Tab-separated table of C-alpha atoms in Angstrom:
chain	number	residue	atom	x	y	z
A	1236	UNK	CA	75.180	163.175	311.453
A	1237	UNK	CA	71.822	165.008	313.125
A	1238	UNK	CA	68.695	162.941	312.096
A	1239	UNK	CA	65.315	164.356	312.787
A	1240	UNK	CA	63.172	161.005	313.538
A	1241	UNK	CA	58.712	161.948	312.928
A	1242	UNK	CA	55.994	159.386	311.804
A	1243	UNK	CA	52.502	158.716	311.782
A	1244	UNK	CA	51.274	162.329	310.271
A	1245	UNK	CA	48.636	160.929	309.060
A	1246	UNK	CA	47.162	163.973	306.882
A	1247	UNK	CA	43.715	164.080	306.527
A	1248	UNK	CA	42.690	162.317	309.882
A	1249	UNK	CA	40.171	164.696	312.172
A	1250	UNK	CA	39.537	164.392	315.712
A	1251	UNK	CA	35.657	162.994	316.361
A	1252	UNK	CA	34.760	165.804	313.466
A	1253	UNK	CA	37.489	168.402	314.313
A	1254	UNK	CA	39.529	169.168	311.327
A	1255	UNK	CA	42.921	168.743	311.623
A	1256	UNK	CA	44.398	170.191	308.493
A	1257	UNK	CA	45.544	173.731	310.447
A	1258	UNK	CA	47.257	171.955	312.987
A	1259	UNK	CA	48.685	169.531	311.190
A	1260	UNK	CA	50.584	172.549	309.075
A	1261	UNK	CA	50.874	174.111	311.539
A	1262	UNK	CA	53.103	170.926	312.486
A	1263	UNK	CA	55.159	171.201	309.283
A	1264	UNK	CA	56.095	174.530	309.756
A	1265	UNK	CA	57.641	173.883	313.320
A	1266	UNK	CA	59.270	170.807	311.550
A	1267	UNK	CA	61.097	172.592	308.821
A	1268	UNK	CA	62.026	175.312	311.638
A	1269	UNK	CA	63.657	172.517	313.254
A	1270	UNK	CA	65.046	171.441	310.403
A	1271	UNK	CA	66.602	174.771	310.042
A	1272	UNK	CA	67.019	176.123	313.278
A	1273	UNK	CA	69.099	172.883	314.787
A	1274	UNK	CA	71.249	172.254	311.888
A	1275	UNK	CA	69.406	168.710	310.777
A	1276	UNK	CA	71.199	166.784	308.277
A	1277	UNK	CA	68.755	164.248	306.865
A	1278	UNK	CA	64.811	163.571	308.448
A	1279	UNK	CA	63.710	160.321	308.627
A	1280	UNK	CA	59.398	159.659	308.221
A	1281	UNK	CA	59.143	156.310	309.221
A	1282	UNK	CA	55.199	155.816	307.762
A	1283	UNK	CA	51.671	156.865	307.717
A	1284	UNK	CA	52.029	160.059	305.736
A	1285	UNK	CA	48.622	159.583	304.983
A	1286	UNK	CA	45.793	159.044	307.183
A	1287	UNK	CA	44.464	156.527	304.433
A	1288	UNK	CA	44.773	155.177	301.060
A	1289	UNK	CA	42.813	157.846	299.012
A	1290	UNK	CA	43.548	161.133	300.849
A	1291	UNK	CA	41.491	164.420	300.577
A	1292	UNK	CA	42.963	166.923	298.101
A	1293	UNK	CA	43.373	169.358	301.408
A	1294	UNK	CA	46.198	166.388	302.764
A	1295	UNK	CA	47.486	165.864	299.330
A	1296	UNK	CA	48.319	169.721	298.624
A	1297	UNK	CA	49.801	170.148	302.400
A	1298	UNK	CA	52.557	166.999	301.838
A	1299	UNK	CA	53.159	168.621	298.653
A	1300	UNK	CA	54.342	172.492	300.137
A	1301	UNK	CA	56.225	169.872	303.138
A	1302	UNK	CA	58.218	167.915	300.385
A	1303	UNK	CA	58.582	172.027	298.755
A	1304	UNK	CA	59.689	173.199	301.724
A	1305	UNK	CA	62.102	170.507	302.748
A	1306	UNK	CA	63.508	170.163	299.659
A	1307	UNK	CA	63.945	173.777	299.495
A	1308	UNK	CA	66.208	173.482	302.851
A	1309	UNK	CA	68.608	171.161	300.774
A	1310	UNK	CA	68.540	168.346	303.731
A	1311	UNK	CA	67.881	164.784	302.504
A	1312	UNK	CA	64.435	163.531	303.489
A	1313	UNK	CA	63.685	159.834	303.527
A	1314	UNK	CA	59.985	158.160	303.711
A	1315	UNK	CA	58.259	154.862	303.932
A	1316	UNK	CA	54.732	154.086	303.475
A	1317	UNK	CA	52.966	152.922	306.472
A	1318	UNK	CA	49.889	150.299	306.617
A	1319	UNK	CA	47.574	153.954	306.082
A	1320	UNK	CA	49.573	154.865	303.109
A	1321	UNK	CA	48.845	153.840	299.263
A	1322	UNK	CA	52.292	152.550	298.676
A	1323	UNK	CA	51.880	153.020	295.116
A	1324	UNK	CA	50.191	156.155	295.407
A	1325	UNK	CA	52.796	157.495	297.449
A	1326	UNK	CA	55.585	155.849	295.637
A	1327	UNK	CA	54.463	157.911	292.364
A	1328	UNK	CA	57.249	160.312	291.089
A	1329	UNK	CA	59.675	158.879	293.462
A	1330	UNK	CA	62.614	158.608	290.809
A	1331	UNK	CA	62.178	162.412	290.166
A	1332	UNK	CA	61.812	163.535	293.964
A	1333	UNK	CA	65.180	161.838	294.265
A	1334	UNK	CA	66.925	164.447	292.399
A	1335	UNK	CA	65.383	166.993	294.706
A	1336	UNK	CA	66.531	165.271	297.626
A	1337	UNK	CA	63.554	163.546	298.595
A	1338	UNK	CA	63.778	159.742	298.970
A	1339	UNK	CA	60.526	158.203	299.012
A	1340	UNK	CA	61.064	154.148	299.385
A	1341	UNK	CA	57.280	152.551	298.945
A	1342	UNK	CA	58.540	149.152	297.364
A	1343	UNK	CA	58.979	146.369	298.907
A	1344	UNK	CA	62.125	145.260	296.642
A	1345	UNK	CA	63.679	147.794	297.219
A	1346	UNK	CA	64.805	147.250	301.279
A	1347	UNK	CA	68.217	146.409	300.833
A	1348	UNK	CA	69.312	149.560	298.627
A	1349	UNK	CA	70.078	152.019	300.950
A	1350	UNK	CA	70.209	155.540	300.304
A	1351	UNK	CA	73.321	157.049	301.069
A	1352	UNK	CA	74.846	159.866	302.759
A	1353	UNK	CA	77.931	161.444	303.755
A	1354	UNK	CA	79.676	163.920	306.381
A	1355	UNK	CA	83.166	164.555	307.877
A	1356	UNK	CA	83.407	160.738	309.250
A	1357	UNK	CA	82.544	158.818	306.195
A	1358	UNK	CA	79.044	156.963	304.899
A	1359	UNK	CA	75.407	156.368	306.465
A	1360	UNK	CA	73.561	153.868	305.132
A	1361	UNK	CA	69.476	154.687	304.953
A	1362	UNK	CA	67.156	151.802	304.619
A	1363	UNK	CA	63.885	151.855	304.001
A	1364	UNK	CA	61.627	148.946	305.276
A	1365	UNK	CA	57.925	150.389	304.078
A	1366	UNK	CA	54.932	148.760	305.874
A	1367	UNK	CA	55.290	144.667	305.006
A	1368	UNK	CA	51.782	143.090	304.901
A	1369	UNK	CA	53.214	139.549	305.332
A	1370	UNK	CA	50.146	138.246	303.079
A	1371	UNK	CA	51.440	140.608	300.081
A	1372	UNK	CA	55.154	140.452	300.176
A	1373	UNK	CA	55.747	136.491	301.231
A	1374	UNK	CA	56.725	135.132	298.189
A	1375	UNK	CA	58.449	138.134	297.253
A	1376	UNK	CA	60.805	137.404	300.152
A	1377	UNK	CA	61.047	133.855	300.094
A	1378	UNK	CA	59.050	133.074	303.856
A	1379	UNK	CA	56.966	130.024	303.928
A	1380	UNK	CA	54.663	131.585	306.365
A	1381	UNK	CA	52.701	134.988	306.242
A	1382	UNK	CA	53.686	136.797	309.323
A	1383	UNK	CA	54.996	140.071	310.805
A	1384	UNK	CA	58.647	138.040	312.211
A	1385	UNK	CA	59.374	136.504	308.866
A	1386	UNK	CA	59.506	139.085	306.661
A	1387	UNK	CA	60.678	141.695	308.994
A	1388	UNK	CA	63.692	138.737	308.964
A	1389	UNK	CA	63.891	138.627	305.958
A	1390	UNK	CA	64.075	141.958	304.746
A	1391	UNK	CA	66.540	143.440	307.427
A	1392	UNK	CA	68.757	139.728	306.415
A	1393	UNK	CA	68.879	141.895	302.920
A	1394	UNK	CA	69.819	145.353	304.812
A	1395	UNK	CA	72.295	143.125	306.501
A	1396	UNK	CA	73.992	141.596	303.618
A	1397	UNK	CA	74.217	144.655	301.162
A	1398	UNK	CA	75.412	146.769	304.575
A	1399	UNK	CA	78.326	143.750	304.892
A	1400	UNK	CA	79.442	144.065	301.718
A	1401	UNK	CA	80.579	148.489	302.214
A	1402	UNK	CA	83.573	149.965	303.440
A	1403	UNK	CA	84.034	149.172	306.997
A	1404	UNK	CA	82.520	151.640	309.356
A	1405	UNK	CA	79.750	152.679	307.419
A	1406	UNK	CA	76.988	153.294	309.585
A	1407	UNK	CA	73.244	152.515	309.049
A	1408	UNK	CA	70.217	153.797	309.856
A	1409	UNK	CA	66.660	151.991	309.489
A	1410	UNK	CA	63.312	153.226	308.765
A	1411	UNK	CA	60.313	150.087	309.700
A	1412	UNK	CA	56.664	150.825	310.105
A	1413	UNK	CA	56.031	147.617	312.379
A	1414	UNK	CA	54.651	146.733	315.639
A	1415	UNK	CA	57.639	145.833	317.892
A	1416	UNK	CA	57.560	143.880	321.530
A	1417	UNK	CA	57.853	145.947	324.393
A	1418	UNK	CA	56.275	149.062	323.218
A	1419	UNK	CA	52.917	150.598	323.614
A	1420	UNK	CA	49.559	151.044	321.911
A	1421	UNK	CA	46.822	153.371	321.625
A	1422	UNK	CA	43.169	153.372	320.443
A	1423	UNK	CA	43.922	155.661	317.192
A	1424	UNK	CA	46.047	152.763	315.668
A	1425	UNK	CA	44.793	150.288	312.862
A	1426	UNK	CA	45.340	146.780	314.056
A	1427	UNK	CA	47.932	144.389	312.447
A	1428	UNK	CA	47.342	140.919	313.858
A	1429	UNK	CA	48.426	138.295	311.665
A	1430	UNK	CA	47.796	134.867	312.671
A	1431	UNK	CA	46.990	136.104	316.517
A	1432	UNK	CA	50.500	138.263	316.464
A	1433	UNK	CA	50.801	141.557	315.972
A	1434	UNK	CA	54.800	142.527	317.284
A	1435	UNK	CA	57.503	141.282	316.404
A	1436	UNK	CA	60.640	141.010	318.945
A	1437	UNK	CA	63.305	144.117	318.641
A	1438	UNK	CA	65.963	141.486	318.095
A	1439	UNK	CA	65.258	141.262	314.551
A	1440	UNK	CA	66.876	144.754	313.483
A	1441	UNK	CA	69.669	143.371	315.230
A	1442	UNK	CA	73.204	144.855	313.375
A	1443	UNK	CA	72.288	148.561	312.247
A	1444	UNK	CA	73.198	151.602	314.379
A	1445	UNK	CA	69.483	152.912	314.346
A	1446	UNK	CA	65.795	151.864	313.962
A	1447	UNK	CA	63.245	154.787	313.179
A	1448	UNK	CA	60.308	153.344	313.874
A	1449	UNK	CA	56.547	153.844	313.493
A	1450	UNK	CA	52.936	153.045	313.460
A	1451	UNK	CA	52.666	153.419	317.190
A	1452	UNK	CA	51.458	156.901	318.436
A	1453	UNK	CA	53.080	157.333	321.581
A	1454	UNK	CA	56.971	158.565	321.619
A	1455	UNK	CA	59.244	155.217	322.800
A	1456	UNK	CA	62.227	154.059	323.730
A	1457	UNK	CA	62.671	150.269	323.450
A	1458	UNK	CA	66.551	150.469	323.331
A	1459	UNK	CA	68.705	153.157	322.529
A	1460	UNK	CA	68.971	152.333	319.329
A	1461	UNK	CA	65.511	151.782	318.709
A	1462	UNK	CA	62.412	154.339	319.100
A	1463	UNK	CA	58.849	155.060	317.895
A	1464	UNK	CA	58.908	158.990	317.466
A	1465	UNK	CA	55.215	158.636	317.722
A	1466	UNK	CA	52.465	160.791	315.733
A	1467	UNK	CA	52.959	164.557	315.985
A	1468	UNK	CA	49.315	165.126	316.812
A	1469	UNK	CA	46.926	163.220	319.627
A	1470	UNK	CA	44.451	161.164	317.359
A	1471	UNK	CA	42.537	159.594	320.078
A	1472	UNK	CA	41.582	160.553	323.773
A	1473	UNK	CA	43.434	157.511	325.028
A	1474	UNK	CA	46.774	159.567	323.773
A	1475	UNK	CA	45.722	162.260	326.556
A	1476	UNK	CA	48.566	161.661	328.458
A	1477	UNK	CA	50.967	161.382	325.377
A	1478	UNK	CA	54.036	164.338	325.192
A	1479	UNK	CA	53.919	164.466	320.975
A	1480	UNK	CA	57.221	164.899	320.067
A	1481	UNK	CA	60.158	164.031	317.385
A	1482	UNK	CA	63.213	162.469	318.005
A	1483	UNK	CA	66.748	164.566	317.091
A	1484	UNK	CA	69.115	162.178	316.515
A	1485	UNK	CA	73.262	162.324	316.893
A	1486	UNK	CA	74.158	159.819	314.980
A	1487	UNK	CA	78.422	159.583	316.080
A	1488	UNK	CA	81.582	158.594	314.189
A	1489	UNK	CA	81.552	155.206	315.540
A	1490	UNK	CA	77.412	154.700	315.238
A	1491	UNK	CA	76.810	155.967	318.829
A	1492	UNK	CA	73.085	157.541	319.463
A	1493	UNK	CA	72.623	160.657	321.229
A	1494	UNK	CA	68.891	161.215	321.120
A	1495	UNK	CA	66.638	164.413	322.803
A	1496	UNK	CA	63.139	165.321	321.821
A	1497	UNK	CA	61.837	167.993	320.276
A	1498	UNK	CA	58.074	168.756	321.904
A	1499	UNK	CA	55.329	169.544	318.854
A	1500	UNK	CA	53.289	172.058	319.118
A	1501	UNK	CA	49.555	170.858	320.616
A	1502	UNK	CA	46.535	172.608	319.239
A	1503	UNK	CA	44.440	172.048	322.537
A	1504	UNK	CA	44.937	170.089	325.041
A	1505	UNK	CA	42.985	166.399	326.044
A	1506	UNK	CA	41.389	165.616	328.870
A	1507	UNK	CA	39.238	162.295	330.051
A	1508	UNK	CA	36.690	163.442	333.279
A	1509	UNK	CA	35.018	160.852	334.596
A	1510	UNK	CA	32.234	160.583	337.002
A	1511	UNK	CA	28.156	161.578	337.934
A	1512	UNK	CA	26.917	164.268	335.298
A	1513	UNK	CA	26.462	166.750	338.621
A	1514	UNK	CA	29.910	166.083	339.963
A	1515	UNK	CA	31.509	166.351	336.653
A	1516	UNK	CA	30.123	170.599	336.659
A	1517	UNK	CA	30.217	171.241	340.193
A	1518	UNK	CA	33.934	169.720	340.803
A	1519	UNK	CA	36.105	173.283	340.863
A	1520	UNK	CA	39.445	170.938	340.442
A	1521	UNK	CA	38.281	170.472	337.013
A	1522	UNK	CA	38.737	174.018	335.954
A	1523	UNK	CA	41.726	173.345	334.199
A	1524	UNK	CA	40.024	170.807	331.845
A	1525	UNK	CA	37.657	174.088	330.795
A	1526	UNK	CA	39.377	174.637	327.386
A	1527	UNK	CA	40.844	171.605	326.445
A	1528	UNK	CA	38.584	168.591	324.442
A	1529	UNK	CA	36.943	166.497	326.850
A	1530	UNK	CA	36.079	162.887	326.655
A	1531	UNK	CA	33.324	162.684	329.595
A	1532	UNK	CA	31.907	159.103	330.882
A	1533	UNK	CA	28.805	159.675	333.096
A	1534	UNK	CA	28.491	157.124	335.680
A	1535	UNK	CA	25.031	158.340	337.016
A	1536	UNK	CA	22.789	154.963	337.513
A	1537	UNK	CA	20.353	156.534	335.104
A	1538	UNK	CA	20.907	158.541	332.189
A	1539	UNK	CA	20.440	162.388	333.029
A	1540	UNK	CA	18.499	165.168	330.769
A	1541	UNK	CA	20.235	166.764	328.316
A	1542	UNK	CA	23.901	165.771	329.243
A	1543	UNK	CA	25.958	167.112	326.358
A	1544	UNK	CA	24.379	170.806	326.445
A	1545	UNK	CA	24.910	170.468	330.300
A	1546	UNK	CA	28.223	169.574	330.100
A	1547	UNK	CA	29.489	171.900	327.171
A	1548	UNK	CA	27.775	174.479	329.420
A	1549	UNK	CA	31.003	174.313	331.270
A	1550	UNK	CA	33.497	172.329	328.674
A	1551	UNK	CA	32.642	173.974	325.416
A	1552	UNK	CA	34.829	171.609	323.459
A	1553	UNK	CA	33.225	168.616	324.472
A	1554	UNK	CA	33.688	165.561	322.074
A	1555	UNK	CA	32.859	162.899	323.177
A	1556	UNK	CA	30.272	161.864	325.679
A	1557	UNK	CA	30.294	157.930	327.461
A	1558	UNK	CA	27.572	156.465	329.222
A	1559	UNK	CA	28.928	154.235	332.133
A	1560	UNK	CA	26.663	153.323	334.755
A	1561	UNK	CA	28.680	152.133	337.927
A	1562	UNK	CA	27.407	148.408	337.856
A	1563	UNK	CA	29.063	145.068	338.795
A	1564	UNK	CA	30.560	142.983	335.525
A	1565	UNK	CA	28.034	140.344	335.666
A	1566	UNK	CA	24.744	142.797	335.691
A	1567	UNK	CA	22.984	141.679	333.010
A	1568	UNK	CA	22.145	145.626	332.450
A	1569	UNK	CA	25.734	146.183	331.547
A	1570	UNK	CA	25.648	146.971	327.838
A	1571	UNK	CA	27.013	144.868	325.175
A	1572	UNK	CA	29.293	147.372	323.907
A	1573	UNK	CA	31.118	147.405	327.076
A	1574	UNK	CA	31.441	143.461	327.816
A	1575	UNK	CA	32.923	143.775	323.870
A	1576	UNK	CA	35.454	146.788	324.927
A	1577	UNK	CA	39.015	145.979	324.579
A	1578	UNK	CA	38.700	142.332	323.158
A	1579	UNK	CA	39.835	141.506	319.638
A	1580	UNK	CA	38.082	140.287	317.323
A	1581	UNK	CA	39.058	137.011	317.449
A	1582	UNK	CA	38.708	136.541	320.686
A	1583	UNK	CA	35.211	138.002	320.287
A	1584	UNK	CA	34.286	135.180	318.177
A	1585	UNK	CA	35.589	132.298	320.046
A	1586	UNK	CA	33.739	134.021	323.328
A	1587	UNK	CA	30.566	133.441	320.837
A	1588	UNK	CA	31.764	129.819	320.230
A	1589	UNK	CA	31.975	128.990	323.803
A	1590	UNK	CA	28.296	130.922	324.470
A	1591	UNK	CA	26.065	128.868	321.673
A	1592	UNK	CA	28.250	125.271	322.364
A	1593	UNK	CA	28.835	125.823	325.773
A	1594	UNK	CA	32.676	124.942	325.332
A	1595	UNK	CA	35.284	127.065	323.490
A	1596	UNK	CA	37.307	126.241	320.369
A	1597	UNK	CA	39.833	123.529	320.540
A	1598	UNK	CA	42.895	124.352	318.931
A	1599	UNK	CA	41.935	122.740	315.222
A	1600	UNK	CA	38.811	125.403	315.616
A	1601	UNK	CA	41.100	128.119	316.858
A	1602	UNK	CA	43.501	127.710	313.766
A	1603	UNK	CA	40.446	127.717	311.633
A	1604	UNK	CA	39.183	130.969	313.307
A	1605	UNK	CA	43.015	132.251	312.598
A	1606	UNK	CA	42.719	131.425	309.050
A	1607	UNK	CA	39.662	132.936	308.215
A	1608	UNK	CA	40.306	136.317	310.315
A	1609	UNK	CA	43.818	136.385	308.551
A	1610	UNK	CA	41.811	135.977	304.911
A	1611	UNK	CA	39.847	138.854	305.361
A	1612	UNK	CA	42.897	140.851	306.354
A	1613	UNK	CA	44.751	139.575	303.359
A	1614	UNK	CA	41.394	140.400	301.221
A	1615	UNK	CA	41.614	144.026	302.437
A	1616	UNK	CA	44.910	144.742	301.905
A	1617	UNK	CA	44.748	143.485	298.349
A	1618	UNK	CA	41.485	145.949	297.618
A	1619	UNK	CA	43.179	148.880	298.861
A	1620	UNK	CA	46.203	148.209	297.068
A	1621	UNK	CA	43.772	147.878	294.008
A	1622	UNK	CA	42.124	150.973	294.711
């Protein structure tokens, strides 16, 4: 069975105040092509349809002509909502997209009825684990503690037993929107931390043939039988050196994976230049950066005239300009914002412990810190869910 393995679309997300919408169908057009053109017998959308919970109309009416045009191809299409998506929101008609061949599985409950298909060498099973926010679905699933690893475990312990009681042989497939160990993140992604942890170990989809995964942006292989697909589209300079791809997936008579990816089409490319204002439009090995979006960082000791008309003299699709002045850590002229950049917020707070005490949190403070961090997460959640 071919598999076509995509995620993270996120529809309705722009690009520092570029529209996306055009590429992004332009994306669904070379994805039913695919569909069509290499013979794919189900695709797999492992999360994040939705760039957040209340889309724009625009993203709303462009996944309705992609759910048109795949169901118009006849292949099975499964999806799970991702930590962007309104579960509920996108869960809405799901019984009736069903008949059409679309399987949208936004409901916690439901992770250990598969959906299943067939071909020449007998069953795949199709799970779909939709984005668990551990705060939300606890109880539900029986864990005494709110985080990523326990109900990951326990819903895949319910994909496990419903999967041991079919014919022998039947093959299975998982979709999980999750954070697992081992792969890699990027600046466009929402963070997940619960109680300090964000990923949970690969281990636990131990016993299925494959995991489609997402949430992360960047295309991954932890094991061959488990890979991020990545988003189709760059949503953040730090994806710059991303290849945005999908994964086509061979799924063999005895569960073997075969996997090769299919390339996306890339509206224009990224590029992050880096250095004095007058370097930066004299430097002639920066041609090739001349059409592409440009994050610049000026590292001039003072801050030059007119930067951004200077620069888009020369990069015309300029988006994003950085002030960096070359300076050791501990000048006290280094900004705030950049002491700050790449620290969590946690940590951020128990740095401003240890500055007004003079000592850091112990680890009764630290659990405190935890607890109050993982309320607000838990606080959020429940509002959008609401909204």
């Amino acid at each position: 069975m071919r598999l076509l393995h995509t995620s993270d679309w996120h529809l309705g997300r722009a690009f520092h105040r570029v529209n996306l919408l055009d590429a992004q169908a332009e994306f669904i057009g070379h994805l039913v092509t695919t569909v069509r053109e290499r013979d794919v017998d189900a695709v797999v959308v492992s999360g994040d349809v939705y760039d957040r919970a209340v889309p724009p109309l625009a993203a709303v009416e462009l996944f309705d002509d992609a759910l048109h045009r795949l169901a118009g191809l006849g292949v099975p299409t499964l999806m799970i909502s991702g930590n962007h998506d309104s579960a509920r929101r996108l869960g809405v008609g799901a019984g009736l997209l069903d008949r059409a061949g679309i399987h949208l599985r936004t409901d916690p409950a439901g992770c250990g009825t598969p959906v299943v298909l067939s071909d020449a060498h007998g069953d795949v099973a199709f799970y779909g684990l939709p984005y668990l926010e551990p705060a939300l679905v606890k109880d539900a699933f029986g864990v005494d503690r709110a985080g990523h690893e326990s109900v990951l475990a326990a819903a895949m312990d319910r994909v496990r037993a419903d999967l041991a009681a079919r014919a022998p042989g039947t093959r299975s497939v998982v979709l999980a929107h999750a954070f697992v160990t081992g792969g890699e993140t990027s600046d466009s992604e929402r963070d997940i931390t619960v109680g300090g942890v964000a990923a949970v170990p690969a281990a636990v989809f131990d016993g299925v043939d494959y995991v489609a995964l997402g949430h992360l942006h960047g295309c991954q292989t932890l094991s061959p039988r488990v890979r991020y697909s990545g988003s189709p589209l760059a949503y953040s300079f730090s994806e710059a050196g991303h290849r945005k791809s999908m994964w086509l997936i061979d799924l063999g008579a005895d569960g073997a994976v075969a996997a090769e990816r299919v390339d996306c089409p890339v509206p224009r490319p990224l590029a992050r230049i880096r250095g004095t204002l007058d370097d930066l439009l004299a430097d002639p090995a920066l041609a090739r950066h001349e059409t592409a979006w440009v994050e610049a960082t000026l590292t001039d000791r003072v801050r030059p005239a007119d930067p951004m008309a200077r620069l888009t003299g020369r990069f015309p699709h300029t988006l994003s300009l950085v002030f960096a002045p070359e300076r050791a850590p501990d000048d006290p002229d280094v900004s705030y914002a950049r002491r700050l950049a790449g620290r969590a917020d946690q940590q951020i707070a128990q740095d401003f412990v240890a500055h007004v005490r003079g000592a850091g949190p112990d680890e009764r403070e630290l659990a405190v810190l935890r607890e109050a961090f993982d309320a607000v997460r838990a606080d959020d959640a429940l509002r959008e869910v609401a909204r």
